[in-house]
Short mmCIF file of C-alpha atoms in Angstrom, two decimals:
data_model
loop_
_atom_site.label_atom_id
_atom_site.label_comp_id
_atom_site.label_asym_id
_atom_site.label_seq_id
_atom_site.Cartn_x
_atom_site.Cartn_y
_atom_site.Cartn_z
CA MET V 6 75.69 86.79 100.90
CA ASN V 7 77.87 87.51 98.86
CA LEU V 8 81.85 87.37 100.30
CA ARG V 9 83.85 86.77 96.72
CA TYR V 10 85.93 90.09 98.57
CA GLU V 11 89.53 90.07 97.80
CA ILE V 12 91.24 89.41 101.24
CA ILE V 13 94.86 90.47 101.86
CA LEU V 14 96.36 88.45 105.09
CA TYR V 15 99.52 89.32 106.13
CA TRP V 16 102.00 88.84 109.43
CA SER V 17 102.12 92.13 111.69
CA GLU V 18 104.98 92.22 113.62
CA GLU V 19 103.37 95.41 115.83
CA ASP V 20 100.33 93.05 116.92
CA GLN V 21 102.03 89.73 116.84
CA ALA V 22 98.78 88.43 114.46
CA PHE V 23 98.00 87.70 111.16
CA ILE V 24 95.99 90.38 109.69
CA ALA V 25 93.13 89.85 107.27
CA GLU V 26 91.97 92.67 105.52
CA VAL V 27 89.27 93.60 102.76
CA PRO V 28 90.27 96.60 100.58
CA GLU V 29 87.03 96.35 98.89
CA LEU V 30 85.11 96.77 102.44
CA PRO V 31 85.92 100.07 104.24
CA GLY V 32 87.49 99.10 107.70
CA CYS V 33 86.96 95.74 106.70
CA ALA V 34 89.68 93.29 109.11
CA ALA V 35 90.38 91.31 111.24
CA ASP V 36 93.02 89.54 113.16
CA GLY V 37 94.05 85.90 114.05
CA GLU V 38 96.93 83.95 116.05
CA THR V 39 96.88 81.96 113.28
CA TYR V 40 96.39 82.44 108.82
CA GLN V 41 93.86 80.21 109.40
CA ALA V 42 91.58 82.03 112.27
CA ALA V 43 92.27 85.71 110.76
CA LEU V 44 90.75 84.43 107.32
CA GLN V 45 88.21 82.68 109.82
CA ASN V 46 87.55 85.79 111.44
CA VAL V 47 86.84 88.40 108.51
CA GLN V 48 84.68 86.27 106.99
CA ILE V 49 82.06 86.79 110.20
CA ILE V 50 83.71 90.62 110.29
CA MET V 51 82.83 90.13 105.84
CA GLN V 52 78.92 89.17 106.63
CA GLU V 53 78.66 91.92 109.34
CA TRP V 54 80.04 94.69 107.97
CA LEU V 55 77.17 93.94 104.50
CA GLU V 56 74.81 92.91 107.11
CA ILE V 57 74.53 96.38 108.31
CA ALA V 58 76.04 98.32 105.25
CA GLN V 59 72.42 96.91 103.86
CA ARG V 60 70.42 97.63 106.89
CA LEU V 61 72.27 101.41 106.72
CA GLY V 62 70.89 100.80 103.03
CA ARG V 63 74.60 102.41 102.51
CA GLN V 64 75.37 101.23 99.25
CA ILE V 65 77.64 97.81 98.27
CA PRO V 66 80.15 97.48 96.53
CA ASP V 67 80.60 95.10 93.98
CA PRO V 68 83.01 92.53 93.97
CA LYS V 69 86.31 93.02 91.62
CA LEU V 70 87.10 90.20 89.56
CA ARG V 71 90.15 89.11 88.61
CA SER V 72 91.52 88.09 85.11
CA VAL V 73 93.69 85.41 85.25
CA THR V 74 96.45 85.04 81.80
CA THR V 75 98.46 82.48 81.47
#
C-alpha cells in the first residue's frame, strides 16, 4: 500500500509523548515515547487505517504531492 502521506510529529506536554498525525487520513494518529517510536507507531496505524477503509469500501484519499521550490 502507498504510505506516502504527510505526517506531522510534535511533542505533547499534556500527553508527555510525541504525537504523529496524518492529516489526510481522518483520525489517524499515534504516539510514542520518542520521535522514532511515534513515527514507527503511526506507520502501523496508517497501514491499518488503509486496510480497514479498503475492506469497508470507503474512498481512500490520494496522497497530496508537495512541490519544492528553490
